[in-house]
Protein backbone atom coordinates (compact mmCIF):
# COMPACT_ATOMS: atom_id res chain seq x y z
CA UNK A 1 0.00 0.00 0.00
CA UNK A 2 1.48 3.28 -1.10
CA UNK A 3 0.71 6.44 0.89
CA UNK A 4 -0.69 9.20 -1.19
CA UNK A 5 -0.23 12.85 -0.54
CA UNK A 6 -3.62 14.30 0.12
CA UNK A 7 -4.89 17.44 1.78
CA UNK A 8 -6.38 15.27 4.57
CA UNK A 9 -3.02 13.73 5.46
CA UNK A 10 -1.38 17.18 5.43
CA UNK A 11 -4.03 18.50 7.83
CA UNK A 12 -3.66 15.52 10.19
CA UNK A 13 0.13 15.89 10.17
CA UNK A 14 -0.09 19.62 10.86
CA UNK A 15 -2.48 19.13 13.79
CA UNK A 16 -0.36 16.37 15.31
CA UNK A 17 2.74 18.60 15.09
CA UNK A 18 0.85 21.49 16.73
CA UNK A 19 -0.37 19.26 19.59
CA UNK A 20 3.12 17.77 20.05
CA UNK A 21 4.75 21.22 20.16
CA UNK A 22 2.19 22.47 22.73
CA UNK A 23 2.86 19.42 24.94
CA UNK A 24 6.63 19.93 24.70
CA UNK A 25 6.39 23.66 25.48
CA UNK A 26 4.12 22.87 28.45
CA UNK A 27 6.61 20.30 29.76
CA UNK A 28 9.52 22.74 29.51
CA UNK A 29 7.48 25.45 31.27
CA UNK A 30 6.52 23.02 34.02
CA UNK A 31 10.15 22.07 34.69
CA UNK A 32 11.32 25.69 34.63
CA UNK A 33 8.55 26.88 36.96
CA UNK A 34 8.93 23.95 39.34
CA UNK A 35 12.72 24.06 39.71
CA UNK A 36 13.42 27.72 39.00
CA UNK A 37 15.65 29.30 36.41
CA UNK A 38 18.99 29.30 38.21
CA UNK A 39 18.85 25.96 39.98
CA UNK A 40 20.65 22.87 38.82
CA UNK A 41 17.92 20.25 38.42
CA UNK A 42 20.37 17.42 37.79
CA UNK A 43 23.08 17.78 40.46
CA UNK A 44 24.28 14.20 40.16
CA UNK A 45 25.31 14.73 36.57
CA UNK A 46 27.58 17.68 37.34
CA UNK A 47 28.88 16.93 40.84
CA UNK A 48 30.71 13.86 42.10
CA UNK A 49 30.43 14.80 45.81
CA UNK A 50 27.14 14.95 47.68
CA UNK A 51 25.86 18.37 48.58
CA UNK A 52 25.34 19.36 52.21
CA UNK A 53 21.60 18.78 52.02
CA UNK A 54 22.17 15.17 50.89
CA UNK A 55 24.15 14.29 54.05
CA UNK A 56 21.86 13.09 56.85
CA UNK A 57 22.17 15.01 60.10
CA UNK A 58 21.42 13.98 63.66
CA UNK A 59 20.41 16.46 66.35
CA UNK A 60 23.28 17.08 68.79
CA UNK A 61 21.08 16.26 71.80
CA UNK A 62 20.37 12.77 70.38
CA UNK A 63 24.08 11.95 70.30
CA UNK A 64 24.75 13.15 73.84
CA UNK A 65 23.94 9.97 75.71
CA UNK A 66 24.87 9.57 79.36
CA UNK A 67 27.74 7.32 78.31
CA UNK A 68 29.23 10.03 76.08
CA UNK A 69 28.57 12.89 78.50
CA UNK A 70 30.07 11.21 81.54
CA UNK A 71 33.08 9.74 79.72
CA UNK A 72 32.42 6.05 80.31
CA UNK A 73 35.10 3.78 78.86
CA UNK A 74 34.43 0.22 77.73
CA UNK A 75 36.97 -2.58 77.49
CA UNK A 76 37.00 -5.58 75.15
CA UNK A 77 34.60 -7.49 77.45
CA UNK A 78 32.20 -4.50 77.42
CA UNK A 79 32.84 -3.68 81.09
CA UNK A 80 32.23 -0.03 81.95
CA UNK A 81 34.90 2.13 83.64
CA UNK A 82 33.94 5.45 85.19
CA UNK A 83 36.28 8.01 86.75
CA UNK A 84 35.08 10.37 89.44
CA UNK A 85 35.53 11.72 92.95
CA UNK A 86 34.37 9.77 96.00
CA UNK A 87 31.57 11.65 97.76
CA UNK A 88 30.69 9.10 100.45
CA UNK A 89 32.19 5.90 101.81
CA UNK A 90 29.72 3.76 103.75
CA UNK A 91 31.34 0.64 105.21
CA UNK A 92 28.93 -2.26 105.58
CA UNK A 93 29.10 -3.99 108.96
CA UNK A 94 30.85 -7.32 108.54
CA UNK A 95 28.47 -10.11 107.74
CA UNK A 96 29.19 -13.68 106.92
CA UNK A 97 28.24 -13.46 103.23
CA UNK A 98 28.84 -9.76 102.48
CA UNK A 99 32.02 -7.85 103.25
CA UNK A 100 32.72 -4.55 101.60
CA UNK A 101 31.62 -0.97 101.34
CA UNK A 102 29.21 1.23 99.46
CA UNK A 103 30.59 4.21 97.57
CA UNK A 104 28.92 7.24 96.05
CA UNK A 105 31.03 8.38 93.08
CA UNK A 106 30.62 11.99 91.88
CA UNK A 107 31.12 12.29 88.11
CA UNK A 108 31.08 15.50 86.05
CA UNK A 109 30.48 15.48 82.29
CA UNK A 110 33.60 15.43 80.12
CA UNK A 111 32.10 17.49 77.28
CA UNK A 112 33.15 21.13 76.92
CA UNK A 113 30.47 23.25 78.68
CA UNK A 114 30.48 25.65 75.72
CA UNK A 115 29.25 22.83 73.48
CA UNK A 116 26.78 21.16 75.82
CA UNK A 117 25.49 22.00 79.32
CA UNK A 118 27.51 20.45 82.14
CA UNK A 119 25.79 17.69 84.05
CA UNK A 120 26.74 15.91 87.23
CA UNK A 121 25.85 12.43 88.48
CA UNK A 122 26.36 10.52 91.70
CA UNK A 123 26.75 6.82 90.84
CA UNK A 124 26.30 4.16 93.51
CA UNK A 125 28.72 1.22 93.78
CA UNK A 126 29.17 -1.72 96.11
CA UNK A 127 32.82 -2.74 96.44
CA UNK A 128 33.37 -6.15 97.99
CA UNK A 129 36.58 -7.10 99.81
CA UNK A 130 37.15 -10.00 97.47
CA UNK A 131 36.66 -8.16 94.15
CA UNK A 132 38.54 -4.99 95.02
CA UNK A 133 41.38 -6.54 97.05
CA UNK A 134 40.53 -4.55 100.21
CA UNK A 135 41.06 -1.29 98.30
CA UNK A 136 38.23 0.39 100.19
CA UNK A 137 40.31 0.36 103.39
CA UNK A 138 42.54 3.07 101.87
CA UNK A 139 39.65 5.02 100.34
CA UNK A 140 38.68 8.47 101.55
CA UNK A 141 36.24 11.16 100.52
CA UNK A 142 37.59 13.35 97.67
CA UNK A 143 39.85 10.58 96.30
CA UNK A 144 39.75 10.37 92.50
CA UNK A 145 39.16 6.77 91.42
CA UNK A 146 38.19 4.72 88.40
CA UNK A 147 35.67 1.96 89.09
CA UNK A 148 35.05 -0.82 86.58
CA UNK A 149 31.82 -2.82 86.59
CA UNK A 150 29.97 -5.29 84.38
CA UNK A 151 26.77 -3.24 84.35
CA UNK A 152 26.50 0.45 83.47
CA UNK A 153 26.49 2.71 86.53
CA UNK A 154 23.30 4.17 87.92
CA UNK A 155 22.25 6.66 90.54
CA UNK A 156 19.23 4.57 91.56
CA UNK A 157 20.75 1.26 92.72
CA UNK A 158 24.14 -0.07 93.79
CA UNK A 159 26.24 -1.70 91.07
CA UNK A 160 28.94 -4.19 92.03
CA UNK A 161 32.36 -2.77 91.22
CA UNK A 162 34.90 -5.33 89.98
CA UNK A 163 38.04 -3.22 89.95
CA UNK A 164 39.07 0.06 91.56
CA UNK A 165 42.07 2.18 90.63
CA UNK A 166 43.09 5.28 92.54
CA UNK A 167 44.13 8.16 90.28
CA UNK A 168 47.06 10.36 91.21
CA UNK A 169 45.71 13.85 90.59
CA UNK A 170 49.17 15.46 90.68
CA UNK A 171 50.28 13.45 87.62
CA UNK A 172 47.30 14.57 85.54
CA UNK A 173 47.73 18.26 86.39
CA UNK A 174 51.35 18.38 85.17
PDB file of C-alpha atoms in Angstrom:
ATOM      1  CA  UNK A   1       0.000   0.000   0.000  1.00  0.00           C
ATOM      2  CA  UNK A   2       1.475   3.276  -1.103  1.00  0.00           C
ATOM      3  CA  UNK A   3       0.715   6.436   0.885  1.00  0.00           C
ATOM      4  CA  UNK A   4      -0.687   9.197  -1.190  1.00  0.00           C
ATOM      5  CA  UNK A   5      -0.227  12.854  -0.539  1.00  0.00           C
ATOM      6  CA  UNK A   6      -3.617  14.299   0.118  1.00  0.00           C
ATOM      7  CA  UNK A   7      -4.889  17.436   1.783  1.00  0.00           C
ATOM      8  CA  UNK A   8      -6.382  15.272   4.568  1.00  0.00           C
ATOM      9  CA  UNK A   9      -3.022  13.729   5.462  1.00  0.00           C
ATOM     10  CA  UNK A  10      -1.383  17.179   5.432  1.00  0.00           C
ATOM     11  CA  UNK A  11      -4.032  18.498   7.832  1.00  0.00           C
ATOM     12  CA  UNK A  12      -3.655  15.518  10.186  1.00  0.00           C
ATOM     13  CA  UNK A  13       0.134  15.885  10.169  1.00  0.00           C
ATOM     14  CA  UNK A  14      -0.085  19.620  10.862  1.00  0.00           C
ATOM     15  CA  UNK A  15      -2.483  19.131  13.789  1.00  0.00           C
ATOM     16  CA  UNK A  16      -0.364  16.367  15.313  1.00  0.00           C
ATOM     17  CA  UNK A  17       2.740  18.603  15.086  1.00  0.00           C
ATOM     18  CA  UNK A  18       0.854  21.486  16.725  1.00  0.00           C
ATOM     19  CA  UNK A  19      -0.368  19.257  19.586  1.00  0.00           C
ATOM     20  CA  UNK A  20       3.120  17.772  20.045  1.00  0.00           C
ATOM     21  CA  UNK A  21       4.754  21.218  20.163  1.00  0.00           C
ATOM     22  CA  UNK A  22       2.185  22.467  22.726  1.00  0.00           C
ATOM     23  CA  UNK A  23       2.857  19.420  24.940  1.00  0.00           C
ATOM     24  CA  UNK A  24       6.629  19.928  24.701  1.00  0.00           C
ATOM     25  CA  UNK A  25       6.394  23.663  25.477  1.00  0.00           C
ATOM     26  CA  UNK A  26       4.123  22.870  28.448  1.00  0.00           C
ATOM     27  CA  UNK A  27       6.610  20.304  29.757  1.00  0.00           C
ATOM     28  CA  UNK A  28       9.517  22.739  29.513  1.00  0.00           C
ATOM     29  CA  UNK A  29       7.482  25.455  31.273  1.00  0.00           C
ATOM     30  CA  UNK A  30       6.517  23.024  34.024  1.00  0.00           C
ATOM     31  CA  UNK A  31      10.153  22.071  34.685  1.00  0.00           C
ATOM     32  CA  UNK A  32      11.321  25.690  34.628  1.00  0.00           C
ATOM     33  CA  UNK A  33       8.554  26.875  36.956  1.00  0.00           C
ATOM     34  CA  UNK A  34       8.930  23.946  39.339  1.00  0.00           C
ATOM     35  CA  UNK A  35      12.718  24.060  39.715  1.00  0.00           C
ATOM     36  CA  UNK A  36      13.425  27.724  39.005  1.00  0.00           C
ATOM     37  CA  UNK A  37      15.647  29.298  36.407  1.00  0.00           C
ATOM     38  CA  UNK A  38      18.992  29.304  38.205  1.00  0.00           C
ATOM     39  CA  UNK A  39      18.854  25.963  39.978  1.00  0.00           C
ATOM     40  CA  UNK A  40      20.653  22.871  38.824  1.00  0.00           C
ATOM     41  CA  UNK A  41      17.925  20.251  38.417  1.00  0.00           C
ATOM     42  CA  UNK A  42      20.373  17.419  37.790  1.00  0.00           C
ATOM     43  CA  UNK A  43      23.083  17.784  40.460  1.00  0.00           C
ATOM     44  CA  UNK A  44      24.280  14.197  40.165  1.00  0.00           C
ATOM     45  CA  UNK A  45      25.313  14.734  36.567  1.00  0.00           C
ATOM     46  CA  UNK A  46      27.579  17.682  37.335  1.00  0.00           C
ATOM     47  CA  UNK A  47      28.876  16.928  40.836  1.00  0.00           C
ATOM     48  CA  UNK A  48      30.709  13.862  42.099  1.00  0.00           C
ATOM     49  CA  UNK A  49      30.430  14.800  45.813  1.00  0.00           C
ATOM     50  CA  UNK A  50      27.135  14.949  47.685  1.00  0.00           C
ATOM     51  CA  UNK A  51      25.862  18.366  48.580  1.00  0.00           C
ATOM     52  CA  UNK A  52      25.335  19.360  52.214  1.00  0.00           C
ATOM     53  CA  UNK A  53      21.598  18.779  52.020  1.00  0.00           C
ATOM     54  CA  UNK A  54      22.170  15.169  50.890  1.00  0.00           C
ATOM     55  CA  UNK A  55      24.154  14.291  54.047  1.00  0.00           C
ATOM     56  CA  UNK A  56      21.859  13.095  56.851  1.00  0.00           C
ATOM     57  CA  UNK A  57      22.172  15.013  60.097  1.00  0.00           C
ATOM     58  CA  UNK A  58      21.419  13.978  63.664  1.00  0.00           C
ATOM     59  CA  UNK A  59      20.410  16.459  66.355  1.00  0.00           C
ATOM     60  CA  UNK A  60      23.279  17.079  68.795  1.00  0.00           C
ATOM     61  CA  UNK A  61      21.078  16.258  71.797  1.00  0.00           C
ATOM     62  CA  UNK A  62      20.366  12.769  70.382  1.00  0.00           C
ATOM     63  CA  UNK A  63      24.080  11.948  70.297  1.00  0.00           C
ATOM     64  CA  UNK A  64      24.752  13.153  73.838  1.00  0.00           C
ATOM     65  CA  UNK A  65      23.944   9.974  75.711  1.00  0.00           C
ATOM     66  CA  UNK A  66      24.869   9.574  79.364  1.00  0.00           C
ATOM     67  CA  UNK A  67      27.743   7.319  78.307  1.00  0.00           C
ATOM     68  CA  UNK A  68      29.230  10.026  76.084  1.00  0.00           C
ATOM     69  CA  UNK A  69      28.569  12.894  78.499  1.00  0.00           C
ATOM     70  CA  UNK A  70      30.068  11.205  81.542  1.00  0.00           C
ATOM     71  CA  UNK A  71      33.083   9.739  79.722  1.00  0.00           C
ATOM     72  CA  UNK A  72      32.423   6.051  80.312  1.00  0.00           C
ATOM     73  CA  UNK A  73      35.095   3.776  78.863  1.00  0.00           C
ATOM     74  CA  UNK A  74      34.428   0.217  77.730  1.00  0.00           C
ATOM     75  CA  UNK A  75      36.966  -2.585  77.494  1.00  0.00           C
ATOM     76  CA  UNK A  76      37.001  -5.582  75.150  1.00  0.00           C
ATOM     77  CA  UNK A  77      34.601  -7.486  77.451  1.00  0.00           C
ATOM     78  CA  UNK A  78      32.203  -4.502  77.419  1.00  0.00           C
ATOM     79  CA  UNK A  79      32.844  -3.683  81.094  1.00  0.00           C
ATOM     80  CA  UNK A  80      32.230  -0.028  81.946  1.00  0.00           C
ATOM     81  CA  UNK A  81      34.895   2.126  83.639  1.00  0.00           C
ATOM     82  CA  UNK A  82      33.940   5.453  85.191  1.00  0.00           C
ATOM     83  CA  UNK A  83      36.284   8.009  86.751  1.00  0.00           C
ATOM     84  CA  UNK A  84      35.081  10.373  89.443  1.00  0.00           C
ATOM     85  CA  UNK A  85      35.528  11.717  92.950  1.00  0.00           C
ATOM     86  CA  UNK A  86      34.370   9.767  95.996  1.00  0.00           C
ATOM     87  CA  UNK A  87      31.566  11.645  97.763  1.00  0.00           C
ATOM     88  CA  UNK A  88      30.690   9.100 100.445  1.00  0.00           C
ATOM     89  CA  UNK A  89      32.191   5.897 101.807  1.00  0.00           C
ATOM     90  CA  UNK A  90      29.725   3.763 103.751  1.00  0.00           C
ATOM     91  CA  UNK A  91      31.340   0.638 105.209  1.00  0.00           C
ATOM     92  CA  UNK A  92      28.935  -2.263 105.576  1.00  0.00           C
ATOM     93  CA  UNK A  93      29.099  -3.988 108.959  1.00  0.00           C
ATOM     94  CA  UNK A  94      30.849  -7.318 108.539  1.00  0.00           C
ATOM     95  CA  UNK A  95      28.472 -10.105 107.744  1.00  0.00           C
ATOM     96  CA  UNK A  96      29.189 -13.683 106.919  1.00  0.00           C
ATOM     97  CA  UNK A  97      28.237 -13.462 103.234  1.00  0.00           C
ATOM     98  CA  UNK A  98      28.837  -9.755 102.477  1.00  0.00           C
ATOM     99  CA  UNK A  99      32.018  -7.845 103.253  1.00  0.00           C
ATOM    100  CA  UNK A 100      32.717  -4.548 101.602  1.00  0.00           C
ATOM    101  CA  UNK A 101      31.621  -0.967 101.340  1.00  0.00           C
ATOM    102  CA  UNK A 102      29.208   1.235  99.464  1.00  0.00           C
ATOM    103  CA  UNK A 103      30.589   4.209  97.574  1.00  0.00           C
ATOM    104  CA  UNK A 104      28.916   7.237  96.045  1.00  0.00           C
ATOM    105  CA  UNK A 105      31.031   8.385  93.076  1.00  0.00           C
ATOM    106  CA  UNK A 106      30.616  11.989  91.882  1.00  0.00           C
ATOM    107  CA  UNK A 107      31.124  12.291  88.112  1.00  0.00           C
ATOM    108  CA  UNK A 108      31.076  15.503  86.050  1.00  0.00           C
ATOM    109  CA  UNK A 109      30.482  15.479  82.287  1.00  0.00           C
ATOM    110  CA  UNK A 110      33.601  15.428  80.122  1.00  0.00           C
ATOM    111  CA  UNK A 111      32.097  17.486  77.277  1.00  0.00           C
ATOM    112  CA  UNK A 112      33.147  21.134  76.919  1.00  0.00           C
ATOM    113  CA  UNK A 113      30.474  23.255  78.675  1.00  0.00           C
ATOM    114  CA  UNK A 114      30.479  25.655  75.719  1.00  0.00           C
ATOM    115  CA  UNK A 115      29.253  22.826  73.476  1.00  0.00           C
ATOM    116  CA  UNK A 116      26.781  21.161  75.822  1.00  0.00           C
ATOM    117  CA  UNK A 117      25.490  22.002  79.316  1.00  0.00           C
ATOM    118  CA  UNK A 118      27.509  20.455  82.138  1.00  0.00           C
ATOM    119  CA  UNK A 119      25.792  17.690  84.048  1.00  0.00           C
ATOM    120  CA  UNK A 120      26.742  15.909  87.234  1.00  0.00           C
ATOM    121  CA  UNK A 121      25.855  12.430  88.480  1.00  0.00           C
ATOM    122  CA  UNK A 122      26.362  10.516  91.696  1.00  0.00           C
ATOM    123  CA  UNK A 123      26.749   6.824  90.842  1.00  0.00           C
ATOM    124  CA  UNK A 124      26.301   4.160  93.508  1.00  0.00           C
ATOM    125  CA  UNK A 125      28.719   1.222  93.782  1.00  0.00           C
ATOM    126  CA  UNK A 126      29.168  -1.718  96.105  1.00  0.00           C
ATOM    127  CA  UNK A 127      32.819  -2.736  96.444  1.00  0.00           C
ATOM    128  CA  UNK A 128      33.374  -6.152  97.986  1.00  0.00           C
ATOM    129  CA  UNK A 129      36.584  -7.096  99.806  1.00  0.00           C
ATOM    130  CA  UNK A 130      37.146 -10.003  97.471  1.00  0.00           C
ATOM    131  CA  UNK A 131      36.657  -8.163  94.155  1.00  0.00           C
ATOM    132  CA  UNK A 132      38.543  -4.992  95.021  1.00  0.00           C
ATOM    133  CA  UNK A 133      41.381  -6.543  97.051  1.00  0.00           C
ATOM    134  CA  UNK A 134      40.527  -4.548 100.205  1.00  0.00           C
ATOM    135  CA  UNK A 135      41.064  -1.287  98.304  1.00  0.00           C
ATOM    136  CA  UNK A 136      38.227   0.395 100.188  1.00  0.00           C
ATOM    137  CA  UNK A 137      40.307   0.362 103.387  1.00  0.00           C
ATOM    138  CA  UNK A 138      42.544   3.073 101.865  1.00  0.00           C
ATOM    139  CA  UNK A 139      39.647   5.015 100.339  1.00  0.00           C
ATOM    140  CA  UNK A 140      38.677   8.466 101.547  1.00  0.00           C
ATOM    141  CA  UNK A 141      36.239  11.165 100.521  1.00  0.00           C
ATOM    142  CA  UNK A 142      37.592  13.352  97.672  1.00  0.00           C
ATOM    143  CA  UNK A 143      39.849  10.580  96.296  1.00  0.00           C
ATOM    144  CA  UNK A 144      39.750  10.371  92.497  1.00  0.00           C
ATOM    145  CA  UNK A 145      39.165   6.768  91.418  1.00  0.00           C
ATOM    146  CA  UNK A 146      38.190   4.716  88.396  1.00  0.00           C
ATOM    147  CA  UNK A 147      35.671   1.963  89.088  1.00  0.00           C
ATOM    148  CA  UNK A 148      35.046  -0.820  86.580  1.00  0.00           C
ATOM    149  CA  UNK A 149      31.821  -2.820  86.587  1.00  0.00           C
ATOM    150  CA  UNK A 150      29.973  -5.285  84.377  1.00  0.00           C
ATOM    151  CA  UNK A 151      26.770  -3.238  84.347  1.00  0.00           C
ATOM    152  CA  UNK A 152      26.496   0.445  83.470  1.00  0.00           C
ATOM    153  CA  UNK A 153      26.493   2.715  86.533  1.00  0.00           C
ATOM    154  CA  UNK A 154      23.296   4.174  87.915  1.00  0.00           C
ATOM    155  CA  UNK A 155      22.253   6.663  90.537  1.00  0.00           C
ATOM    156  CA  UNK A 156      19.234   4.567  91.559  1.00  0.00           C
ATOM    157  CA  UNK A 157      20.753   1.264  92.722  1.00  0.00           C
ATOM    158  CA  UNK A 158      24.136  -0.067  93.786  1.00  0.00           C
ATOM    159  CA  UNK A 159      26.239  -1.702  91.071  1.00  0.00           C
ATOM    160  CA  UNK A 160      28.943  -4.193  92.026  1.00  0.00           C
ATOM    161  CA  UNK A 161      32.364  -2.770  91.219  1.00  0.00           C
ATOM    162  CA  UNK A 162      34.899  -5.329  89.984  1.00  0.00           C
ATOM    163  CA  UNK A 163      38.038  -3.222  89.948  1.00  0.00           C
ATOM    164  CA  UNK A 164      39.066   0.060  91.563  1.00  0.00           C
ATOM    165  CA  UNK A 165      42.074   2.182  90.629  1.00  0.00           C
ATOM    166  CA  UNK A 166      43.089   5.277  92.538  1.00  0.00           C
ATOM    167  CA  UNK A 167      44.128   8.160  90.283  1.00  0.00           C
ATOM    168  CA  UNK A 168      47.063  10.357  91.205  1.00  0.00           C
ATOM    169  CA  UNK A 169      45.711  13.852  90.594  1.00  0.00           C
ATOM    170  CA  UNK A 170      49.174  15.462  90.678  1.00  0.00           C
ATOM    171  CA  UNK A 171      50.282  13.445  87.619  1.00  0.00           C
ATOM    172  CA  UNK A 172      47.296  14.566  85.539  1.00  0.00           C
ATOM    173  CA  UNK A 173      47.731  18.255  86.393  1.00  0.00           C
ATOM    174  CA  UNK A 174      51.346  18.382  85.166  1.00  0.00           C
TER     175      UNK A 174
END
